[in-house]
Structures are given as structure tokens and as C-alpha cells.
Coordinates of C-alpha atoms in Angstrom, one line a residue:
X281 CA -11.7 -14.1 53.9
X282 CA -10.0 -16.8 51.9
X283 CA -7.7 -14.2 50.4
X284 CA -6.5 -13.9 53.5
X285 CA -6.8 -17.2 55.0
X286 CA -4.6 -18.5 51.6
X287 CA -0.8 -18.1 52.7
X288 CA -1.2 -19.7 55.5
X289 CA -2.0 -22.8 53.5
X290 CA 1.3 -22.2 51.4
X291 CA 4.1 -24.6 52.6
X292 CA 6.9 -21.9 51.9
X293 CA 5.2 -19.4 55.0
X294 CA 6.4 -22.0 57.7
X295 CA 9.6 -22.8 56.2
X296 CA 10.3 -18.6 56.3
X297 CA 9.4 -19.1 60.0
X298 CA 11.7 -21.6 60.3
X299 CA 14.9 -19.7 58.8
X300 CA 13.4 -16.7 61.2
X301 CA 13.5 -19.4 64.3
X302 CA 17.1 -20.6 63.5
X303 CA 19.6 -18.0 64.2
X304 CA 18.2 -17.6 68.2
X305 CA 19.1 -21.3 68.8
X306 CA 22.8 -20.3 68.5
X307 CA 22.2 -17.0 70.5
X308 CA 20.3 -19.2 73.0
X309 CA 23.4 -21.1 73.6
X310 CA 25.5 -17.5 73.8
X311 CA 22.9 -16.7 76.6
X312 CA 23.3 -19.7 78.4
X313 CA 26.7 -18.7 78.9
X314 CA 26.3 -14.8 79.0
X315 CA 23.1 -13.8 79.6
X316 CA 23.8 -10.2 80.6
X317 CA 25.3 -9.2 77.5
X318 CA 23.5 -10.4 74.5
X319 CA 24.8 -7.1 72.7
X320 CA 28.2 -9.3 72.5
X321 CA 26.5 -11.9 69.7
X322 CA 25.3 -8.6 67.3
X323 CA 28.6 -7.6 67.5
X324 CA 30.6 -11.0 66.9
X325 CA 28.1 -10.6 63.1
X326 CA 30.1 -7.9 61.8
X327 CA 33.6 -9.8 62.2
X328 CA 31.3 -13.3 60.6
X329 CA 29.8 -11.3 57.7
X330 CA 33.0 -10.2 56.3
X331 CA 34.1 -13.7 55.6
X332 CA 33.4 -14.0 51.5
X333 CA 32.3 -17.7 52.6
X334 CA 29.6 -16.6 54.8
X335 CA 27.2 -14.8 51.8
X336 CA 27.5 -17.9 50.4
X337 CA 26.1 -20.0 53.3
X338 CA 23.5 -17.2 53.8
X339 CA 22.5 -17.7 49.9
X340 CA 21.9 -21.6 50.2
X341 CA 20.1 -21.5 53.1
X342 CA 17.6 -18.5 52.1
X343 CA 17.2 -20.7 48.8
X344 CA 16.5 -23.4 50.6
X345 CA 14.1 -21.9 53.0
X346 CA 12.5 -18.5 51.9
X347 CA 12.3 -19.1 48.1
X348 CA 12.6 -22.8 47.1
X349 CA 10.6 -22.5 43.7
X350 CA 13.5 -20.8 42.9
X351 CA 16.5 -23.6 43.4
X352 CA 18.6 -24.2 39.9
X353 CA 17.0 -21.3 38.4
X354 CA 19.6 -19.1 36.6
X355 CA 17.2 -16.1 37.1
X356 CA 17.0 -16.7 40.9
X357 CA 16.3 -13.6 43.3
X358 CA 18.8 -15.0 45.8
X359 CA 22.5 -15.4 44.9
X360 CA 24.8 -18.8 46.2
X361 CA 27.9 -17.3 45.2
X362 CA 30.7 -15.8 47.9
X363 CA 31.4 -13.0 48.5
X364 CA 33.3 -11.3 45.5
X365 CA 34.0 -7.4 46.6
X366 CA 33.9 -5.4 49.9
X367 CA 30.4 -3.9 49.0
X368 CA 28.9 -7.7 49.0
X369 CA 30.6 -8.2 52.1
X370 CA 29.0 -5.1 54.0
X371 CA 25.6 -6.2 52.7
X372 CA 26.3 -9.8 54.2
X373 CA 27.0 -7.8 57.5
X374 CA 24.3 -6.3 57.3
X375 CA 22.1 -9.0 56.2
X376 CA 23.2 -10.7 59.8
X377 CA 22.4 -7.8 61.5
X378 CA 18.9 -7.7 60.4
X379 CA 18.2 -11.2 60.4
X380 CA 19.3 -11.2 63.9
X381 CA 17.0 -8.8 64.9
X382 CA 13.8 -10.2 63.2
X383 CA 14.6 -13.5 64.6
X384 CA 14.2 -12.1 68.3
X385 CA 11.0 -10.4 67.4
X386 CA 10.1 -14.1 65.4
X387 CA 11.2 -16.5 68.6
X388 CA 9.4 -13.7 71.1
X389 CA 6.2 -13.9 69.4
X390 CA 6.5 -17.5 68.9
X391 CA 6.7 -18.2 72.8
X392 CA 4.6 -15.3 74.5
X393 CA 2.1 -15.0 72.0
X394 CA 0.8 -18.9 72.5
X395 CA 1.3 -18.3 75.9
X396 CA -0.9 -14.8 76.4
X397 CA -3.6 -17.2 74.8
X398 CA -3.1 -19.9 77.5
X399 CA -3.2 -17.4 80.2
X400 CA -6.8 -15.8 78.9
X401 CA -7.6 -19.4 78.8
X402 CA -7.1 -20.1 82.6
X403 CA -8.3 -16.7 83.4
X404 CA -11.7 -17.7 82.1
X405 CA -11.7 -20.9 84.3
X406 CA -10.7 -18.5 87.3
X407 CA -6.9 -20.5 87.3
X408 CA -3.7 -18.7 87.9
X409 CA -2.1 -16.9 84.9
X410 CA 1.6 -17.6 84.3
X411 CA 2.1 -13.8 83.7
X412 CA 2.0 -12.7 87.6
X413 CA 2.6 -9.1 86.7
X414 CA 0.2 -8.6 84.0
X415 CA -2.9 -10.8 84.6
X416 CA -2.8 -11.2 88.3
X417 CA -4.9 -8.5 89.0
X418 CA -7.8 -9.9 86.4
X419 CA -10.9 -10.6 87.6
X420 CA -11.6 -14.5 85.8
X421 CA -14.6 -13.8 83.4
X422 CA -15.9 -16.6 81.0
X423 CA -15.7 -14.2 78.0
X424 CA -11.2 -13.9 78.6
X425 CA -11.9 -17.2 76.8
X426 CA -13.0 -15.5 73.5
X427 CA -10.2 -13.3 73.1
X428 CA -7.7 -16.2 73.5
X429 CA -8.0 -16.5 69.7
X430 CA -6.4 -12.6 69.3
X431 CA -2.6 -13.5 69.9
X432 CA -3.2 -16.9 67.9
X433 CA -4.5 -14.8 64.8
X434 CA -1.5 -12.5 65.5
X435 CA 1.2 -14.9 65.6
X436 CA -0.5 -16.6 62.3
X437 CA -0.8 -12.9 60.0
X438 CA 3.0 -12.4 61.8
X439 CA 4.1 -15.8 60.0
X440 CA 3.4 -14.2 56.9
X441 CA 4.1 -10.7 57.3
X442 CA 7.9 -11.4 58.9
X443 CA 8.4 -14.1 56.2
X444 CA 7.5 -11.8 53.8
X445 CA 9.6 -9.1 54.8
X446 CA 12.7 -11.3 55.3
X447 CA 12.3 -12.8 52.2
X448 CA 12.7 -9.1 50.5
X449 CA 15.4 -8.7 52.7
X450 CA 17.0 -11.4 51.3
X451 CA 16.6 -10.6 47.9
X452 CA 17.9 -7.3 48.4
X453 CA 20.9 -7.9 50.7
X454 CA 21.7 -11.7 49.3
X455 CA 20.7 -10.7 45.6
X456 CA 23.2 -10.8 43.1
X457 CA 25.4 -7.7 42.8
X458 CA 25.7 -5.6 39.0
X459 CA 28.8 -7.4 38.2
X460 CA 27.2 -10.9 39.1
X461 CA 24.0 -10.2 37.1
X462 CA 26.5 -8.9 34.2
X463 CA 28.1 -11.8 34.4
X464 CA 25.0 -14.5 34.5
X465 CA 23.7 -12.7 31.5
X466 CA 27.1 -13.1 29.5
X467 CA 26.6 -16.7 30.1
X468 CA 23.2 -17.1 29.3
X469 CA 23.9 -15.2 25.9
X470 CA 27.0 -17.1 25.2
X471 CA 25.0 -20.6 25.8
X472 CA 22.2 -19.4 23.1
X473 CA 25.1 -18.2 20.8
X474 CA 26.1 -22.1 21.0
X475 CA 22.6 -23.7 20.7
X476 CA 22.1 -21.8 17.7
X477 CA 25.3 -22.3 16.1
X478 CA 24.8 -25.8 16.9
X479 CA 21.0 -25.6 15.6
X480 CA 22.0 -24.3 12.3
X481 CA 24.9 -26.5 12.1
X482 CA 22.0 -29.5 12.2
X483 CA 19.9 -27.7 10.2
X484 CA 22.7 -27.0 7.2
X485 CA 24.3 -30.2 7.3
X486 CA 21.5 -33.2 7.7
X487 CA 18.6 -30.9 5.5
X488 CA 21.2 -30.7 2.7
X489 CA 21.9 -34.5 2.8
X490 CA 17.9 -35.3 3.0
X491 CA 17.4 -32.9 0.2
X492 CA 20.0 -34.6 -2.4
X493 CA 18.6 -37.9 -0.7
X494 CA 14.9 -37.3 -1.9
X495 CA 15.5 -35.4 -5.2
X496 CA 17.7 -38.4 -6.2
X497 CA 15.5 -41.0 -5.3
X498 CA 12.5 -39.2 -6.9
X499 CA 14.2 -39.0 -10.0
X500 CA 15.7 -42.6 -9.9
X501 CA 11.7 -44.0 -9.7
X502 CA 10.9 -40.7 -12.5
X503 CA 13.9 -42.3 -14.9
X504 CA 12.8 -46.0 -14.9
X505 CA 17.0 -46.3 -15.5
X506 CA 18.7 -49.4 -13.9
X507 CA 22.0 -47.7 -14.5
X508 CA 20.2 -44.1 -13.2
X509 CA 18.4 -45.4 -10.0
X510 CA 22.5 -47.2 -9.4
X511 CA 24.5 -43.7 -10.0
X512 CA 21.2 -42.2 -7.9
X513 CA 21.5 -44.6 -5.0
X514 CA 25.7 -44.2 -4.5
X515 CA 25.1 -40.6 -4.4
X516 CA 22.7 -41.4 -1.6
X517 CA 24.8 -43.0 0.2
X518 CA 27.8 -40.6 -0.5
X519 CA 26.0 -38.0 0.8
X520 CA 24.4 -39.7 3.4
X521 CA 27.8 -40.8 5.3
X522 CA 28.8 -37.0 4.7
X523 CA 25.9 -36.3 6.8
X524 CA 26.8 -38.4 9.7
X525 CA 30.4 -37.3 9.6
X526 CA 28.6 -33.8 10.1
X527 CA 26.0 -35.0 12.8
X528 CA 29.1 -36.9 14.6
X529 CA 31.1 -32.9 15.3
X530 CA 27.4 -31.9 16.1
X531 CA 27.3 -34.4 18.8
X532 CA 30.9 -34.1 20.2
X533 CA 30.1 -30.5 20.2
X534 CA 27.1 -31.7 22.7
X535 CA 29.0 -33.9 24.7
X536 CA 31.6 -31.5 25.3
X537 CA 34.4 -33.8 24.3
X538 CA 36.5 -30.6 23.2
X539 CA 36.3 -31.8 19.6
X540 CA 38.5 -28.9 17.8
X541 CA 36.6 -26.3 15.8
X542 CA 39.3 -26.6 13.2
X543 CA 37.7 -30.1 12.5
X544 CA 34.6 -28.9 11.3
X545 CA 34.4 -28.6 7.5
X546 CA 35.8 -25.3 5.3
X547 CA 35.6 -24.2 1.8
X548 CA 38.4 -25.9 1.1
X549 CA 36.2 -29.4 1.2
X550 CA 33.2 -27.6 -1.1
X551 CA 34.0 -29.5 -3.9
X552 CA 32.1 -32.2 -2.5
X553 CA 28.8 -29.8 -2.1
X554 CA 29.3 -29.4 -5.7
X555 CA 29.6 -32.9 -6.5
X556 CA 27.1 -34.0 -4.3
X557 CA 24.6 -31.4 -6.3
X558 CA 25.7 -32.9 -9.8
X559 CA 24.9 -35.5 -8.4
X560 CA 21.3 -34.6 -7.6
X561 CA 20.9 -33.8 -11.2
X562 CA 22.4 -29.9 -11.1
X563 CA 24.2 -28.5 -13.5
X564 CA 26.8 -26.8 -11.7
X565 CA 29.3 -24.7 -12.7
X566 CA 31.7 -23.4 -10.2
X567 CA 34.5 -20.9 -10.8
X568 CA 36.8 -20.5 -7.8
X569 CA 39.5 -17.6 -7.4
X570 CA 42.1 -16.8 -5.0
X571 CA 44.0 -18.5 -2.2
X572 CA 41.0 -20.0 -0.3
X573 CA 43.5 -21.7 1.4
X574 CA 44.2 -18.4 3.4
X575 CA 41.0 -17.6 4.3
X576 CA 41.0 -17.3 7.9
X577 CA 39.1 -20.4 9.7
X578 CA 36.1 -18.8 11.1
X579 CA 35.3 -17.5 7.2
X580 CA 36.1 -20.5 5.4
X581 CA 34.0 -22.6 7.8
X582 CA 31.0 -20.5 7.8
X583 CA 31.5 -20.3 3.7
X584 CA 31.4 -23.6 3.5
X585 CA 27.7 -23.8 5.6
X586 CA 26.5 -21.1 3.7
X587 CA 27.7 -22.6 0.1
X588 CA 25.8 -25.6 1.6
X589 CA 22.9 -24.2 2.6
X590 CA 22.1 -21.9 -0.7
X591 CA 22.5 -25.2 -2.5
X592 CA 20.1 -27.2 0.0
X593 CA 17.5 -24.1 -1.5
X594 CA 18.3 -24.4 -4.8
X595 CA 17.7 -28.2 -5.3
X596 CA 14.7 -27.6 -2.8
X597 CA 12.6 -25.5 -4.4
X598 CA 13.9 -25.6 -7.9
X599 CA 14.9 -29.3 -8.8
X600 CA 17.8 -30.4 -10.9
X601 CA 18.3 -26.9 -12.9
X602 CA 21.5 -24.9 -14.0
X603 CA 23.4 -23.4 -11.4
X604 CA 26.3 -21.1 -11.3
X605 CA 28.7 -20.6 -8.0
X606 CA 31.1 -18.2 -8.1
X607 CA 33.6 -18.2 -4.8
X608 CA 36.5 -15.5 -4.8
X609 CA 38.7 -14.2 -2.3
X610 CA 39.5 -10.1 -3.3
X611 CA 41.9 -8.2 -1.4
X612 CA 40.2 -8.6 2.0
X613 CA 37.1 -9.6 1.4
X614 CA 35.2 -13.1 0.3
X615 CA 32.9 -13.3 -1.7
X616 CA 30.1 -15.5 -3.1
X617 CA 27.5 -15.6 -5.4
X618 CA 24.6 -18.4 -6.0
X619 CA 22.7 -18.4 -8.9
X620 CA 19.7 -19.9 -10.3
X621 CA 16.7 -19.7 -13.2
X622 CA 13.5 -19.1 -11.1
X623 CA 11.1 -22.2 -11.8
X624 CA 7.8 -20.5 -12.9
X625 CA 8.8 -17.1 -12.9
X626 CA 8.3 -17.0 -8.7
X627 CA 10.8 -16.5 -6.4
X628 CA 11.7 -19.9 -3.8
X629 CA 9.5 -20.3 -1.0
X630 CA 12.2 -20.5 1.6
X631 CA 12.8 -16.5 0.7
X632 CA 11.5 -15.7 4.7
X633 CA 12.5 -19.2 6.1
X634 CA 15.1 -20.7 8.3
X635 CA 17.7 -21.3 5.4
X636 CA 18.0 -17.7 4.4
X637 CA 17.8 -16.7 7.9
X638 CA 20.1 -19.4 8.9
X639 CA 22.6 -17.6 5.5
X640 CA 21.9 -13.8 7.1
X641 CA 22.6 -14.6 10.8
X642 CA 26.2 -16.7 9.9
X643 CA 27.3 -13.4 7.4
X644 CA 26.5 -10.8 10.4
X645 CA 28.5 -12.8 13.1
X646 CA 31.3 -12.3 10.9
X647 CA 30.5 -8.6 9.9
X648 CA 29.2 -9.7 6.7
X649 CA 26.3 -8.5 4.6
X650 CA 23.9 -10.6 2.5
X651 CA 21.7 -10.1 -0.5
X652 CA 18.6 -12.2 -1.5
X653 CA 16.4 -12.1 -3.7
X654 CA 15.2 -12.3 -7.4
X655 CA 17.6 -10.7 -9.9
X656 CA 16.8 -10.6 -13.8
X657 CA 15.1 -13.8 -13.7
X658 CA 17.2 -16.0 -11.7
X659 CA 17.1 -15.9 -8.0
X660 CA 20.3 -14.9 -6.3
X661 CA 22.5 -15.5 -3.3
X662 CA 25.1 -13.0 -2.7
X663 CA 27.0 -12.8 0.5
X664 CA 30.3 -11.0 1.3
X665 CA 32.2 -11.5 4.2
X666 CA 35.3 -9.4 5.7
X667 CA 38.6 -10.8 6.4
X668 CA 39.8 -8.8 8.4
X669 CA 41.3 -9.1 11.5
X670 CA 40.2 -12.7 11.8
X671 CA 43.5 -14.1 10.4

């Protein structure tokens, strides 16, 4: 029984009612002027609906009042949007049509219903019914008072049954059309494409500067050095204003200031990764060939996050050891290679973590492939990216 008894506790079933109700108030005033032909106002819908306006004044208002939990949803069932091709127009025509026709069966049940239940009411009490024709002829019995609860149940399930049904209505004829839903999904994919970029961007940029920061000042308070824990602190603070210099484009990014892409940092700049490692206690040796200055943008930048990030691992999870970068731009393709010993014979625990993954997902934007992985004894980073039609 409470199954049952439930929607009628749910705020949304009488605001459905409502949006059922509203459409006969303006016919109401049409039949105050023309009674005899009402036919005039289903006809005047077609003309309305085809207005590209009008589906979206349909849309808010069915948001509004048959499925509010969905208002500001991007996945909402019921589009706010006008009316982009004929096809959306003929379903807002439609749309009118039918709402039209539910809202005289809605408003006629809303006035007779109550009042078949007032007449049973005086029936009982032997007073005169307001329906002449029907109830005239009724002999008053006591008992017409039990039945008086019959319409009143009726117009109640009819509350949820017509709200129900308009609502699906609604969601088919106001819903969003293939090219709308193709649309809202591009967007949605694009805007996760950015919070990643933007994640790993965070993630590349502030984790290498921590990671030099800590090995550094470990090894300063290891060394005992005056002069060490000195040369250890200015590379902190090197590094650490290189870090905010990166957080800063983060955050314009964010704040949509239109900060140019072209700002961000490239392989051209990577000589300061490689200082910044020395610095950490690496040995690095680097051997650069080919125009990097030629590599198109997109490349160099995502090189340079990569180059960043494979040395973030190394110092990581292998301390201050030898390491050998090798960056060279061949015919049309980039390539580089990160190497380093593996510290007790095992390979880096960030082989299934974000780094890498961060390293894998950059090379395949760019149609690039990537190699990880232990490799006679030293654990390797080899990534090739295409150049391609990105110049």
C-alpha cells in the first residue's frame, strides 16, 4: 500500500500537475473570446512550434517543472537549446499538440472529478446534486457518501500517471537530438582531455621540483658539509621558483586568461632539468643531436614533460646515480632515451604508476610509442615521437 501511497508524497508529482494545468489557462482566455471553436488554438500550435525559440522555452520550463533533479546536469533528459533543424522543429509541434491535449484531459479531471465527489456527498444528505442530468434521478442514500472517496483516489493515481506520461513525452519530443548528444559528448571529452593535460602538467612539474627538493636536503643533513648543505639549499630554491613559474601557466590555464600554449616550456629549456638533476647529486650526461629548434611545438613541449618526468623517477627511486640522456631529432622522428643502473638489481617502483603512465599517455597523443622497462641491467626510458604533420 505504501508503494503505492509513495509518489504522491514526492514534490515533483504536483509540480508535473502543474505544467499539465498551465497551457488551458491561455486556451481559457481563447474561449472566453471564441468558445465555439476551440479547434482554432490546436491549430495556431503548429504555426508557434516552428519557431526555433519556442523548443527552447518548452525545454526550461519542462526542466523546471517535470524533472528538476535534473537542472545544470550536462547528462539531462530534457534539452534547453533551440531549435537547430526542421526535424527538432516538427517534434516541438508536436510536443504542443500533445501537451495540449493532456492538459484538457488534466484541467477536466481536475474540476469534475472534485466535483462528482461533492455531488455523492449531497446525495447522501438528500441535497440537490450540481450535475442535473446525471444525479437528479438518484434516490439520496447514506452509503453515496462512501463512494465520494472513488473520484478523489482517481484524480490522485491520475496526478501520477499523466505526470508520468508527460514527463516521457518530454524526454522524447524535447530530448536532445543525435547531433546535440554528439555534440555534448565532444565537449565533455574535450573538457577531460584538458583536466588531464592539466593534471599531468601538476603532476610533472611540482613532483619533479619536490623530488630534487627532498633528495637535496637529505643529502645536505647526510653530508654534514657547510659548503654542501649551501650548493644543496640554492639548488632548492632554483628549482623551487622553476616550480612556481610552472604552477603559475597551470593556473592561468585554470583561470582561462588565454595564456598562450607557446609559453609553456620546450626542449629547448631542458638544460635546466639537467642541471637541476646534477644538482640533486646525478651524474648526468646528456648528448643532444639535431635541430631541436625545429621540432614542431606540440613535440618539443611534450619532450620537455616527458624528459622531466623520467628524471623525477630516476632521482625517485634510484638516488643520486649515473645517468645517461640521449635526445635526437632523425629525419622525422624524435627520439629519446633515459637511462639508469637499477639500485639492487629491481626494477623502480613507479614501473605501473602515474609517472610512466603520465610518459605513455603524452607519447600516444602525439602518435608516439614508448618502451619501459629493465634492459641489461639499467632500467630504461625510450620514447619516440613522430613529426609529422605537426610542423
Amino acid at each position: 500500500m505504501l508503494r503505492f501511497l509513495r509518489p504522491l508524497a514526492r514534490p515533483v508529482t504536483y509540480t508535473r500537475w502543474l505544467h499539465l494545468c498551465i497551457p488551458m489557462a491561455f486556451v481559457a482566455i481563447w474561449l472566453f473570446i471564441d468558445m465555439e471553436r476551440f479547434y482554432v488554438v490546436a491549430v495556431l500550435a503548429i504555426p508557434v512550434g516552428l519557431l526555433p525559440a519556442v523548443r527552447l522555452e518548452e525545454g526550461m520550463q519542462a526542466q523546471l517543472l517535470l524533472t528538476p533533479h535534473e537542472r545544470g546536469s550536462p547528462d539531462a533528459s530534457i534539452t534547453t537549446a533551440t531549435a537547430a533543424t526542421w526535424r527538432d522543429r516538427w517534434r516541438t509541434v508536436l510536443w504542443l499538440e500533445a501537451r495540449l491535449l493532456l492538459s484538457a484531459v488534466a484541467t477536466a479531471a481536475s474540476v469534475w472529478l472534485p466535483l462528482i465527489a461533492i455531488d455523492l456527498i449531497s446525495r447522501a444528505s438528500g441535497g440537490a446534486p450540481t450535475d442535473a442530468v446525471v444525479m437528479a434521478s438518484w434516490e439520496p442514500h447514506w452509503w453515496y457518501a462512501l463512494l465520494a472517496v472513488v473520484p478523489i483516489a482517481v484524480l490522485l493515481a491520475l496526478f501520477v500517471v499523466l505526470g508520468e506520461f508527460v514527463t516521457f513525452l518530454a524526454r522524447r519530443l524535447l530530448g536532445p537530438s543525435p547531433t546535440e548528444r554528439l555534440s555534448a559528448l565532444e565537449q565533455r571529452t574535450e573538457q577531460l582531455l584538458e583536466r588531464n593535460r592539466i593534471a599531468r602538467e601538476i603532476h610533472d612539474s611540482i613532483g619533479h621540483a619536490l623530488t630534487v627538493a627532498v633528495v637535496q636536503a637529505g643529502a645536505a643533513r647526510a653530508a654534514g658539509d657547510p659548503e654542501f648543505t649551501e650548493r644543496a639549499l640554492a639548488a632548492i630554491e632554483e628549482t623551487g621558483r622553476a616550480a612556481l613559474d610552472d604552477l603559475e601557466r597551470v593556473l592561468l590555464v585554470l583561470r582561462e586568461t588565454g595564456q598562450p600554449v607557446s609559453q609553456r616550456p620546450s626542449l629547448e629549456e631542458s638544460d635546466r632539468l639537467l642541471e637541476s638533476a646534477r644538482a640533486s647529486g646525478a651524474k648526468v650526461e646528456a648528448e643532444m643531436t639535431g635541430p631541436l629548434e625545429l621540432v614542431p611545438g606540440p613535440v618539443s613541449r611534450e619532450g620537455y614533460r616527458i624528459l622531466q618526468e623520467a628524471l623525477t623517477n630516476v632521482l625517485r627511486h634510484s638516488g643520486p646515480v649515473p645517468v645517461q640522456v640521449r635526445i635526437a631529432v632523425i629525419g622525422q622522428r624524435l627520439e629519446m632515451d633515459v637511462t639508469n643502473p637499477l639500485t639492487g638489481g629491481t626494477a623502480p617502483r613507479g614501473q605501473g604508476g602515474s609517472g610512466l603512465r603520465g610518459i605513455r599517455e603524452r607519447a600516444a597523443l602525439l602518435g608516439g610509442e614508448t618502451r619501459t622497462g629493465p634492459c641489461e641491467g639499467q632500467w630504461r626510458v625510450r620514447v619516440r615521437l613522430p613529426l609529422d604533420g605537426l610542423r
